[in-house]
Amino acid sequence: MNEQSQLAEEHGVSGTPKRGLVMSTLVFFAGLTTIVFYGAAGPILEEHLALAGVLHGLLLASPHLSKAVLRIPFGAWVDEVGGKKPTLILMASTLIGTAGLVITLFLTYPENFTMELYPLLVLFGLLAGAGGATFSTGITQTSYWYPRDKQGFALGAFAGVGNIGPGMVVYVLPVLIGIWGMTMAYSVWLVFLLVVAAIYAVYAVDPYYFQLRKQGKRPDEAQQTADELGQDIFPSGGMWDSLRTSAENRRTWILVFLYTVSFGGGFTSLSAWFPTYWEQFHELPLTTAGLLAGVFIVYGSLIRVPAGSVSDRFGGEEVAIVSFAVMTLGGAIMTFAAGFWPAILGMMVLGTGMGFANAAVFELVPKFVPEAVGGASGWISGIGGGGTLVILPLMGLFVDLYGKVGYARGFAVFILLSLLCVIVATAVLNSAL
C-alpha cells in the first residue's frame, strides 16, 4: 500500500481519479444515448402517429430540451453535494421515462399506438432526456478528481468516449427493431440503462473533499485533507453560490459562446444535418448517408481524447485559437465542395476542429473559473447545449433561399461563427479580464 492509499484509508475515504473517470464516463455514455430517444424510430413513429412536421420535431426535441435545462442546476449542485447523488437522480428520471415508453408499447403497439398517446410520449421524452444532463455532473465530478495539469486529458477522455453513445444507438436500435420489433428493442435499451445505473450506484464515489464533508468535517478541514491526498480544485460554496459566482465571471460567458459553436450547437447540429445533407445534396442512399454521419460523430468524439492531452501540453487558449481556425477551413470546404471526396475532406476537417476546440474549452473551465467549476460547467453545457435551436434554423434558411445547393451553402454559418470564435479567443482568452 503506497503512502497516499494509506492516508486515504486513515481518513476513511476511498476511490481514485481513474475510478472516478471510468464511472463518470460510463454513466454519461449511457445517459447521453437518450438524446436520440425517438430519433432512431422516427419513420415508425411518423407512420403510426401521422404527425405534422412541427409536432414530429417537438417529439424528437423533447429529450434535448430537458437535457439542456437540467444541465445548469445539476452541474452546479455537484459543487454542494458531489456528483454521485445528482447523477443518480438524473438516471432515475431516465429510467422512469424509458420504462414508461416500454410499458406503453407493450400495452398499445402496434394496433392502439395512435395520436392520442402523443402528450404521454412527449412526457416520456422529457423524462428520458435527463440522462443527457449527466454531462454537466460528470464533467464537474471529473474536474474535482484530477489535478490542474491533467484536466485536458481527463475531460477529453470523458467527453470523447461518452459522446459515442448516441451514434451507436442510431445504428443498433434500428437493427434490433428489425429483428425483435420496437417494443423489445426499447426493452433492451431499458435493461442497458438499468445495468449501467446499478454499476454506477455501487462503484462510483465522490472526490475526497465531498466524502470528508459527508463525514462532518468543516470545509477548511476537508480541503486541507483532500489537498494532501492530491485533490487541488475545490468548490467555494453551494449550488446557488456556484451559479452566481460563475455567472459573475465574464470568462464563463466567453466559454459558453465557444462551446455553443464547437459542440453544443455546432457538433450536435451537424450530427443531425449530415444525414440529410448526404442524402439530398449528394443523392446517396439513406443507409450510406447515415453511415457517413456516424463516421463524423464517432471521429469527432474520439479525437477529443488526444485533443485533451494536447490542450494540457500547449494550453487551452492556444489550442482553441488554432482549432477554430481549422473549423473555419472545414466550413469553407463544405460550403463550396460539389464532389463527394472534397466533401468527405471538409467533414473530417470540421470534425477535427470541433473535437480539439471542445477539449480546449473544458480544459479552460477549471483554469478560468476554479472556484465554481460546477456552476460554470452547468452554464456552458446547458446554454451551449441549446445552440442547435439557433444554428440548425440558420442552416435551413439557406435551403429555403437556394434550394438543393443550400444544403452545402448552409455551412457558411460555420465560416462566420468560427472566424468570430478565432477573434474572441485571440482577443479575450489571452487578455487579463
Short mmCIF file of C-alpha atoms in Angstrom, two decimals:
data_model
loop_
_atom_site.label_atom_id
_atom_site.label_comp_id
_atom_site.label_asym_id
_atom_site.label_seq_id
_atom_site.Cartn_x
_atom_site.Cartn_y
_atom_site.Cartn_z
CA MET A 1 0.00 0.00 0.00
CA ASN A 2 1.50 3.36 -1.05
CA GLU A 3 1.56 6.42 1.17
CA GLN A 4 -1.45 8.08 -0.49
CA SER A 5 -3.60 4.95 -0.20
CA GLN A 6 -2.63 4.60 3.46
CA LEU A 7 -3.54 8.24 4.08
CA ALA A 8 -6.90 7.76 2.35
CA GLU A 9 -7.63 4.71 4.50
CA GLU A 10 -6.73 6.63 7.65
CA HIS A 11 -9.26 9.31 6.78
CA GLY A 12 -11.96 6.86 5.78
CA VAL A 13 -12.16 7.87 2.12
CA SER A 14 -11.96 5.69 -0.98
CA GLY A 15 -11.67 5.86 -4.73
CA THR A 16 -9.08 7.07 -7.21
CA PRO A 17 -9.15 9.59 -10.07
CA LYS A 18 -9.10 6.72 -12.58
CA ARG A 19 -12.09 5.06 -10.94
CA GLY A 20 -13.91 8.38 -10.84
CA LEU A 21 -13.23 8.95 -14.55
CA VAL A 22 -14.36 5.45 -15.57
CA MET A 23 -17.61 5.64 -13.62
CA SER A 24 -18.48 9.15 -14.81
CA THR A 25 -17.72 8.24 -18.41
CA LEU A 26 -19.74 5.03 -18.26
CA VAL A 27 -22.89 6.68 -16.91
CA PHE A 28 -22.54 9.61 -19.32
CA PHE A 29 -22.12 7.18 -22.23
CA ALA A 30 -25.42 5.54 -21.27
CA GLY A 31 -27.29 8.69 -20.25
CA LEU A 32 -26.47 10.63 -23.41
CA THR A 33 -27.97 7.92 -25.62
CA THR A 34 -31.39 9.28 -24.71
CA ILE A 35 -30.92 12.43 -26.82
CA VAL A 36 -31.84 10.15 -29.75
CA PHE A 37 -34.69 8.64 -27.73
CA TYR A 38 -37.15 8.86 -30.62
CA GLY A 39 -34.79 9.65 -33.49
CA ALA A 40 -33.86 6.09 -34.41
CA ALA A 41 -37.52 5.08 -34.58
CA GLY A 42 -38.60 8.28 -36.36
CA PRO A 43 -40.12 6.70 -39.51
CA ILE A 44 -42.16 4.22 -37.44
CA LEU A 45 -43.46 6.95 -35.16
CA GLU A 46 -44.40 9.12 -38.14
CA GLU A 47 -46.24 6.22 -39.75
CA HIS A 48 -48.30 5.28 -36.70
CA LEU A 49 -48.94 8.72 -35.24
CA ALA A 50 -49.38 10.63 -38.52
CA LEU A 51 -47.62 13.65 -37.02
CA ALA A 52 -47.39 17.08 -38.58
CA GLY A 53 -43.85 18.36 -39.06
CA VAL A 54 -43.92 20.68 -36.06
CA LEU A 55 -45.29 18.01 -33.73
CA HIS A 56 -42.77 15.47 -35.00
CA GLY A 57 -39.97 17.95 -34.39
CA LEU A 58 -41.25 18.66 -30.88
CA LEU A 59 -41.30 14.96 -30.08
CA LEU A 60 -37.73 14.50 -31.34
CA ALA A 61 -36.60 17.60 -29.44
CA SER A 62 -38.21 16.68 -26.10
CA PRO A 63 -35.12 14.92 -24.65
CA HIS A 64 -32.87 17.75 -25.88
CA LEU A 65 -34.99 20.30 -24.03
CA SER A 66 -34.79 18.58 -20.64
CA LYS A 67 -31.10 17.80 -21.20
CA ALA A 68 -30.23 21.45 -21.76
CA VAL A 69 -32.38 22.82 -18.92
CA LEU A 70 -31.25 20.29 -16.29
CA ARG A 71 -27.53 20.64 -17.02
CA ILE A 72 -27.43 24.07 -15.38
CA PRO A 73 -28.74 23.33 -11.86
CA PHE A 74 -27.42 19.78 -11.67
CA GLY A 75 -23.91 20.77 -12.75
CA ALA A 76 -23.88 23.45 -10.05
CA TRP A 77 -25.35 21.06 -7.47
CA VAL A 78 -22.18 18.96 -7.72
CA ASP A 79 -20.31 21.80 -6.02
CA GLU A 80 -22.55 21.29 -3.00
CA VAL A 81 -23.00 17.51 -2.64
CA GLY A 82 -20.59 15.87 -5.08
CA GLY A 83 -21.54 14.21 -8.34
CA LYS A 84 -22.96 10.84 -7.34
CA LYS A 85 -26.33 11.92 -5.92
CA PRO A 86 -27.23 14.34 -8.76
CA THR A 87 -26.21 11.78 -11.36
CA LEU A 88 -28.31 9.03 -9.80
CA ILE A 89 -31.34 11.31 -9.71
CA LEU A 90 -30.88 12.12 -13.40
CA MET A 91 -30.57 8.43 -14.26
CA ALA A 92 -33.67 7.64 -12.18
CA SER A 93 -35.62 10.10 -14.32
CA THR A 94 -34.22 8.48 -17.46
CA LEU A 95 -35.24 5.02 -16.28
CA ILE A 96 -38.76 6.22 -15.45
CA GLY A 97 -39.17 7.78 -18.90
CA THR A 98 -37.79 4.76 -20.72
CA ALA A 99 -39.83 2.32 -18.63
CA GLY A 100 -42.93 4.41 -19.27
CA LEU A 101 -42.41 4.13 -23.02
CA VAL A 102 -41.73 0.39 -22.84
CA ILE A 103 -44.91 -0.22 -20.82
CA THR A 104 -46.90 1.92 -23.24
CA LEU A 105 -45.53 -0.03 -26.19
CA PHE A 106 -46.39 -3.34 -24.54
CA LEU A 107 -49.97 -2.16 -23.96
CA THR A 108 -50.66 -0.34 -27.23
CA TYR A 109 -48.22 -1.20 -30.02
CA PRO A 110 -48.99 -1.57 -32.86
CA GLU A 111 -52.82 -1.60 -33.02
CA ASN A 112 -53.55 1.14 -30.46
CA PHE A 113 -50.36 3.18 -30.83
CA THR A 114 -52.08 6.35 -32.05
CA MET A 115 -52.02 10.14 -31.86
CA GLU A 116 -53.93 10.09 -28.55
CA LEU A 117 -50.68 8.96 -26.89
CA TYR A 118 -48.71 11.98 -28.12
CA PRO A 119 -48.73 14.04 -24.87
CA LEU A 120 -47.60 10.97 -22.93
CA LEU A 121 -44.80 10.32 -25.41
CA VAL A 122 -43.55 13.90 -25.07
CA LEU A 123 -43.54 13.46 -21.28
CA PHE A 124 -41.52 10.24 -21.59
CA GLY A 125 -39.06 12.04 -23.86
CA LEU A 126 -38.61 14.85 -21.35
CA LEU A 127 -38.02 12.38 -18.52
CA ALA A 128 -35.61 10.23 -20.53
CA GLY A 129 -33.64 13.25 -21.72
CA ALA A 130 -32.46 13.89 -18.15
CA GLY A 131 -29.74 11.33 -18.84
CA GLY A 132 -28.11 13.82 -21.20
CA ALA A 133 -27.58 16.16 -18.25
CA THR A 134 -25.07 13.67 -16.81
CA PHE A 135 -22.59 15.57 -18.96
CA SER A 136 -22.50 18.52 -16.56
CA THR A 137 -22.45 16.35 -13.41
CA GLY A 138 -19.81 14.03 -14.84
CA ILE A 139 -17.51 16.70 -16.20
CA THR A 140 -17.63 18.58 -12.88
CA GLN A 141 -17.04 15.39 -10.92
CA THR A 142 -14.05 14.58 -13.13
CA SER A 143 -12.61 18.08 -12.72
CA TYR A 144 -12.55 17.65 -8.94
CA TRP A 145 -10.88 14.25 -9.18
CA TYR A 146 -7.96 15.35 -11.36
CA PRO A 147 -5.17 17.91 -10.75
CA ARG A 148 -4.99 21.01 -12.94
CA ASP A 149 -2.22 19.70 -15.20
CA LYS A 150 -4.30 16.60 -16.11
CA GLN A 151 -7.62 18.35 -16.77
CA GLY A 152 -7.35 18.25 -20.55
CA PHE A 153 -6.66 14.53 -20.67
CA ALA A 154 -9.35 13.60 -18.15
CA LEU A 155 -12.10 15.80 -19.59
CA GLY A 156 -11.16 14.87 -23.15
CA ALA A 157 -11.42 11.17 -22.33
CA PHE A 158 -14.71 11.69 -20.50
CA ALA A 159 -16.38 13.66 -23.28
CA GLY A 160 -14.74 11.78 -26.15
CA VAL A 161 -15.78 8.29 -25.12
CA GLY A 162 -19.10 9.36 -23.61
CA ASN A 163 -20.32 11.12 -26.74
CA ILE A 164 -20.14 7.95 -28.83
CA GLY A 165 -23.29 6.57 -27.19
CA PRO A 166 -25.94 8.30 -29.33
CA GLY A 167 -24.15 7.37 -32.56
CA MET A 168 -24.12 3.71 -31.55
CA VAL A 169 -27.84 3.73 -30.66
CA VAL A 170 -28.72 5.29 -34.01
CA TYR A 171 -27.31 2.17 -35.68
CA VAL A 172 -28.04 -0.56 -33.16
CA LEU A 173 -31.67 0.29 -32.35
CA PRO A 174 -32.96 0.01 -35.96
CA VAL A 175 -31.26 -3.38 -36.23
CA LEU A 176 -32.94 -4.55 -33.02
CA ILE A 177 -36.27 -3.19 -34.24
CA GLY A 178 -35.86 -5.18 -37.44
CA ILE A 179 -35.09 -8.37 -35.52
CA TRP A 180 -37.39 -8.20 -32.48
CA GLY A 181 -39.75 -5.28 -33.07
CA MET A 182 -39.91 -1.87 -31.44
CA THR A 183 -41.18 -3.00 -28.02
CA MET A 184 -38.35 -5.46 -27.43
CA ALA A 185 -35.75 -3.08 -28.88
CA TYR A 186 -36.66 -0.37 -26.37
CA SER A 187 -36.80 -3.03 -23.64
CA VAL A 188 -33.16 -3.93 -24.38
CA TRP A 189 -32.30 -0.24 -24.15
CA LEU A 190 -34.05 -0.03 -20.77
CA VAL A 191 -32.11 -3.02 -19.44
CA PHE A 192 -28.84 -1.44 -20.62
CA LEU A 193 -29.64 1.83 -18.82
CA LEU A 194 -30.65 -0.06 -15.67
CA VAL A 195 -27.43 -2.11 -15.61
CA VAL A 196 -25.24 0.97 -16.06
CA ALA A 197 -27.12 2.90 -13.37
CA ALA A 198 -26.70 -0.04 -10.97
CA ILE A 199 -22.96 -0.29 -11.66
CA TYR A 200 -22.58 3.44 -11.08
CA ALA A 201 -24.59 3.29 -7.85
CA VAL A 202 -22.34 0.55 -6.48
CA TYR A 203 -18.88 1.64 -7.64
CA ALA A 204 -18.94 5.42 -8.08
CA VAL A 205 -17.55 7.58 -5.27
CA ASP A 206 -17.33 11.33 -4.87
CA PRO A 207 -13.94 13.10 -4.79
CA TYR A 208 -12.21 13.17 -1.41
CA TYR A 209 -13.38 16.65 -0.41
CA PHE A 210 -17.05 15.66 -0.65
CA GLN A 211 -16.50 12.37 1.18
CA LEU A 212 -14.84 14.26 4.02
CA ARG A 213 -17.63 16.83 4.13
CA LYS A 214 -20.17 14.00 4.48
CA GLN A 215 -18.18 12.80 7.47
CA GLY A 216 -18.98 16.11 9.12
CA LYS A 217 -15.64 17.87 8.62
CA ARG A 218 -15.61 21.64 8.18
CA PRO A 219 -14.88 22.92 4.65
CA ASP A 220 -11.38 24.08 5.58
CA GLU A 221 -10.53 20.76 7.28
CA ALA A 222 -11.91 18.77 4.35
CA GLN A 223 -9.98 20.87 1.87
CA GLN A 224 -6.71 20.53 3.76
CA THR A 225 -7.01 16.74 3.97
CA ALA A 226 -8.17 16.38 0.36
CA ASP A 227 -5.25 18.55 -0.73
CA GLU A 228 -2.85 16.16 0.99
CA LEU A 229 -4.50 13.33 -0.95
CA GLY A 230 -3.86 15.06 -4.28
CA GLN A 231 -7.07 17.00 -4.95
CA ASP A 232 -6.32 20.61 -5.84
CA ILE A 233 -9.60 22.04 -7.16
CA PHE A 234 -12.33 22.84 -4.64
CA PRO A 235 -15.78 24.48 -4.65
CA SER A 236 -16.24 27.81 -2.94
CA GLY A 237 -19.88 27.32 -1.93
CA GLY A 238 -23.18 25.58 -2.59
CA MET A 239 -25.22 25.30 -5.77
CA TRP A 240 -26.57 28.85 -5.91
CA ASP A 241 -23.22 30.30 -4.86
CA SER A 242 -21.59 28.35 -7.68
CA LEU A 243 -24.10 29.57 -10.27
CA ARG A 244 -23.80 33.18 -9.10
CA THR A 245 -20.02 33.15 -8.83
CA SER A 246 -19.54 31.61 -12.26
CA ALA A 247 -22.14 33.94 -13.82
CA GLU A 248 -20.24 36.95 -12.48
CA ASN A 249 -17.05 35.76 -14.18
CA ARG A 250 -17.04 37.17 -17.73
CA ARG A 251 -14.90 34.35 -18.99
CA THR A 252 -17.71 31.90 -18.24
CA TRP A 253 -19.81 33.56 -20.96
CA ILE A 254 -16.92 33.53 -23.41
CA LEU A 255 -16.65 29.78 -22.84
CA VAL A 256 -20.43 29.45 -23.27
CA PHE A 257 -20.13 31.02 -26.71
CA LEU A 258 -17.13 28.91 -27.72
CA TYR A 259 -18.84 25.71 -26.56
CA THR A 260 -22.03 26.63 -28.42
CA VAL A 261 -20.15 26.93 -31.70
CA SER A 262 -17.80 23.98 -31.20
CA PHE A 263 -20.12 21.36 -29.74
CA GLY A 264 -23.39 22.30 -28.02
CA GLY A 265 -24.72 23.89 -31.18
CA GLY A 266 -22.09 23.07 -33.78
CA PHE A 267 -21.28 19.39 -33.45
CA THR A 268 -24.80 18.46 -32.38
CA SER A 269 -26.35 20.40 -35.26
CA LEU A 270 -24.11 18.73 -37.82
CA SER A 271 -24.87 15.31 -36.34
CA ALA A 272 -28.48 15.96 -37.32
CA TRP A 273 -27.67 17.85 -40.55
CA PHE A 274 -25.26 15.42 -42.21
CA PRO A 275 -27.71 12.55 -42.90
CA THR A 276 -29.98 14.92 -44.84
CA TYR A 277 -27.01 16.66 -46.47
CA TRP A 278 -25.55 13.43 -47.85
CA GLU A 279 -28.94 12.15 -48.98
CA GLN A 280 -30.28 15.34 -50.54
CA PHE A 281 -27.18 17.08 -51.89
CA HIS A 282 -25.11 14.05 -52.93
CA GLU A 283 -28.14 11.82 -53.59
CA LEU A 284 -26.77 8.90 -51.55
CA PRO A 285 -28.95 6.10 -50.11
CA LEU A 286 -30.21 6.85 -46.61
CA THR A 287 -28.18 3.98 -45.15
CA THR A 288 -24.98 5.38 -46.66
CA ALA A 289 -25.88 8.89 -45.54
CA GLY A 290 -26.43 7.63 -42.01
CA LEU A 291 -23.13 5.75 -42.06
CA LEU A 292 -21.21 8.88 -43.10
CA ALA A 293 -22.95 10.89 -40.37
CA GLY A 294 -21.94 8.17 -37.92
CA VAL A 295 -18.31 8.45 -39.02
CA PHE A 296 -18.45 12.16 -38.25
CA ILE A 297 -19.99 11.56 -34.80
CA VAL A 298 -17.55 8.86 -33.74
CA TYR A 299 -14.47 10.58 -35.15
CA GLY A 300 -15.38 14.00 -33.72
CA SER A 301 -16.00 12.40 -30.31
CA LEU A 302 -12.93 10.18 -30.08
CA ILE A 303 -10.49 12.83 -31.26
CA ARG A 304 -11.33 14.77 -28.11
CA VAL A 305 -9.28 12.23 -26.13
CA PRO A 306 -5.88 13.13 -27.67
CA ALA A 307 -7.08 16.72 -28.03
CA GLY A 308 -7.35 16.94 -24.26
CA SER A 309 -3.72 15.91 -23.80
CA VAL A 310 -2.66 18.44 -26.44
CA SER A 311 -4.56 21.13 -24.53
CA ASP A 312 -2.73 20.14 -21.33
CA ARG A 313 0.61 20.48 -23.10
CA PHE A 314 0.12 23.67 -25.08
CA GLY A 315 -2.67 25.38 -23.15
CA GLY A 316 -6.36 25.58 -23.95
CA GLU A 317 -6.08 29.18 -25.15
CA GLU A 318 -3.69 28.41 -27.99
CA VAL A 319 -5.44 25.16 -28.92
CA ALA A 320 -8.80 26.96 -29.07
CA ILE A 321 -7.47 29.60 -31.48
CA VAL A 322 -5.97 27.04 -33.85
CA SER A 323 -8.99 24.73 -33.60
CA PHE A 324 -11.50 27.39 -34.58
CA ALA A 325 -9.24 28.36 -37.49
CA VAL A 326 -9.40 24.70 -38.61
CA MET A 327 -13.20 24.82 -38.27
CA THR A 328 -13.25 27.91 -40.50
CA LEU A 329 -11.34 25.98 -43.15
CA GLY A 330 -13.63 22.98 -42.84
CA GLY A 331 -16.72 25.19 -43.14
CA ALA A 332 -15.31 26.80 -46.29
CA ILE A 333 -14.59 23.41 -47.90
CA MET A 334 -18.09 22.14 -47.10
CA THR A 335 -19.73 25.34 -48.39
CA PHE A 336 -18.17 25.15 -51.85
CA ALA A 337 -17.39 21.43 -52.30
CA ALA A 338 -19.52 19.87 -55.05
CA GLY A 339 -17.83 16.47 -55.27
CA PHE A 340 -18.02 13.54 -52.85
CA TRP A 341 -14.37 13.33 -51.80
CA PRO A 342 -13.85 17.06 -51.23
CA ALA A 343 -16.97 16.96 -49.03
CA ILE A 344 -15.55 14.00 -47.09
CA LEU A 345 -12.36 16.01 -46.56
CA GLY A 346 -14.33 19.02 -45.39
CA MET A 347 -16.38 16.91 -42.99
CA MET A 348 -13.27 15.43 -41.39
CA VAL A 349 -11.57 18.82 -41.13
CA LEU A 350 -14.66 20.18 -39.39
CA GLY A 351 -14.75 17.18 -37.05
CA THR A 352 -11.09 17.66 -36.19
CA GLY A 353 -11.52 21.35 -35.42
CA MET A 354 -14.65 20.76 -33.34
CA GLY A 355 -13.10 17.94 -31.33
CA PHE A 356 -9.98 19.95 -30.46
CA ALA A 357 -11.95 23.14 -29.77
CA ASN A 358 -14.30 21.38 -27.40
CA ALA A 359 -11.45 19.75 -25.49
CA ALA A 360 -9.76 23.14 -25.21
CA VAL A 361 -12.90 24.82 -23.85
CA PHE A 362 -13.28 22.39 -20.96
CA GLU A 363 -9.57 22.43 -20.21
CA LEU A 364 -10.06 26.14 -19.60
CA VAL A 365 -13.02 25.81 -17.20
CA PRO A 366 -11.05 24.89 -14.04
CA LYS A 367 -8.35 27.35 -15.09
CA PHE A 368 -10.64 30.34 -15.55
CA VAL A 369 -13.38 29.53 -13.01
CA PRO A 370 -11.65 27.32 -10.40
CA GLU A 371 -13.88 28.49 -7.56
CA ALA A 372 -17.11 27.43 -9.31
CA VAL A 373 -16.36 24.62 -11.74
CA GLY A 374 -19.82 23.09 -11.35
CA GLY A 375 -21.68 26.33 -11.95
CA ALA A 376 -19.54 27.19 -14.97
CA SER A 377 -19.94 23.71 -16.43
CA GLY A 378 -23.69 23.98 -15.93
CA TRP A 379 -23.96 27.33 -17.73
CA ILE A 380 -21.65 26.22 -20.54
CA SER A 381 -23.19 22.83 -21.24
CA GLY A 382 -26.77 23.95 -20.55
CA ILE A 383 -26.95 27.14 -22.59
CA GLY A 384 -24.47 25.87 -25.15
CA GLY A 385 -26.49 22.67 -25.48
CA GLY A 386 -29.39 24.72 -26.77
CA GLY A 387 -27.31 26.06 -29.64
CA THR A 388 -28.98 23.72 -32.10
CA LEU A 389 -32.12 25.85 -31.78
CA VAL A 390 -30.18 28.69 -33.45
CA ILE A 391 -27.69 27.01 -35.78
CA LEU A 392 -29.99 24.46 -37.44
CA PRO A 393 -32.65 27.04 -38.41
CA LEU A 394 -29.89 29.29 -39.81
CA MET A 395 -28.59 26.43 -41.96
CA GLY A 396 -32.12 25.55 -43.00
CA LEU A 397 -32.64 29.12 -44.18
CA PHE A 398 -30.05 28.55 -46.90
CA VAL A 399 -32.13 25.63 -48.22
CA ASP A 400 -35.21 27.85 -48.33
CA LEU A 401 -33.25 30.51 -50.22
CA TYR A 402 -31.16 28.39 -52.60
CA GLY A 403 -32.91 25.05 -52.87
CA LYS A 404 -30.82 21.88 -53.13
CA VAL A 405 -27.46 23.67 -53.18
CA GLY A 406 -28.48 25.30 -49.91
CA TYR A 407 -27.62 22.07 -48.10
CA ALA A 408 -23.98 22.91 -48.87
CA ARG A 409 -24.20 26.70 -48.66
CA GLY A 410 -25.60 26.37 -45.15
CA PHE A 411 -22.11 25.52 -43.91
CA ALA A 412 -21.28 29.20 -44.44
CA VAL A 413 -22.76 29.62 -40.95
CA PHE A 414 -19.65 27.88 -39.61
CA ILE A 415 -17.29 30.08 -41.59
CA LEU A 416 -18.75 33.14 -39.89
CA LEU A 417 -19.13 31.68 -36.41
CA SER A 418 -15.69 30.01 -36.41
CA LEU A 419 -13.97 33.19 -37.56
CA LEU A 420 -15.74 35.07 -34.78
CA CYS A 421 -14.51 32.46 -32.30
CA VAL A 422 -10.92 32.91 -33.52
CA ILE A 423 -11.21 36.64 -32.91
CA VAL A 424 -12.82 36.16 -29.50
CA ALA A 425 -10.30 33.51 -28.41
CA THR A 426 -7.37 35.64 -29.53
CA ALA A 427 -8.57 38.93 -28.08
CA VAL A 428 -10.24 37.76 -24.89
CA LEU A 429 -8.88 34.44 -23.66
CA ASN A 430 -5.29 35.65 -23.64
CA SER A 431 -6.12 39.00 -22.09
CA ALA A 432 -6.42 39.80 -18.39
CA LEU A 433 -10.13 40.04 -17.63
#
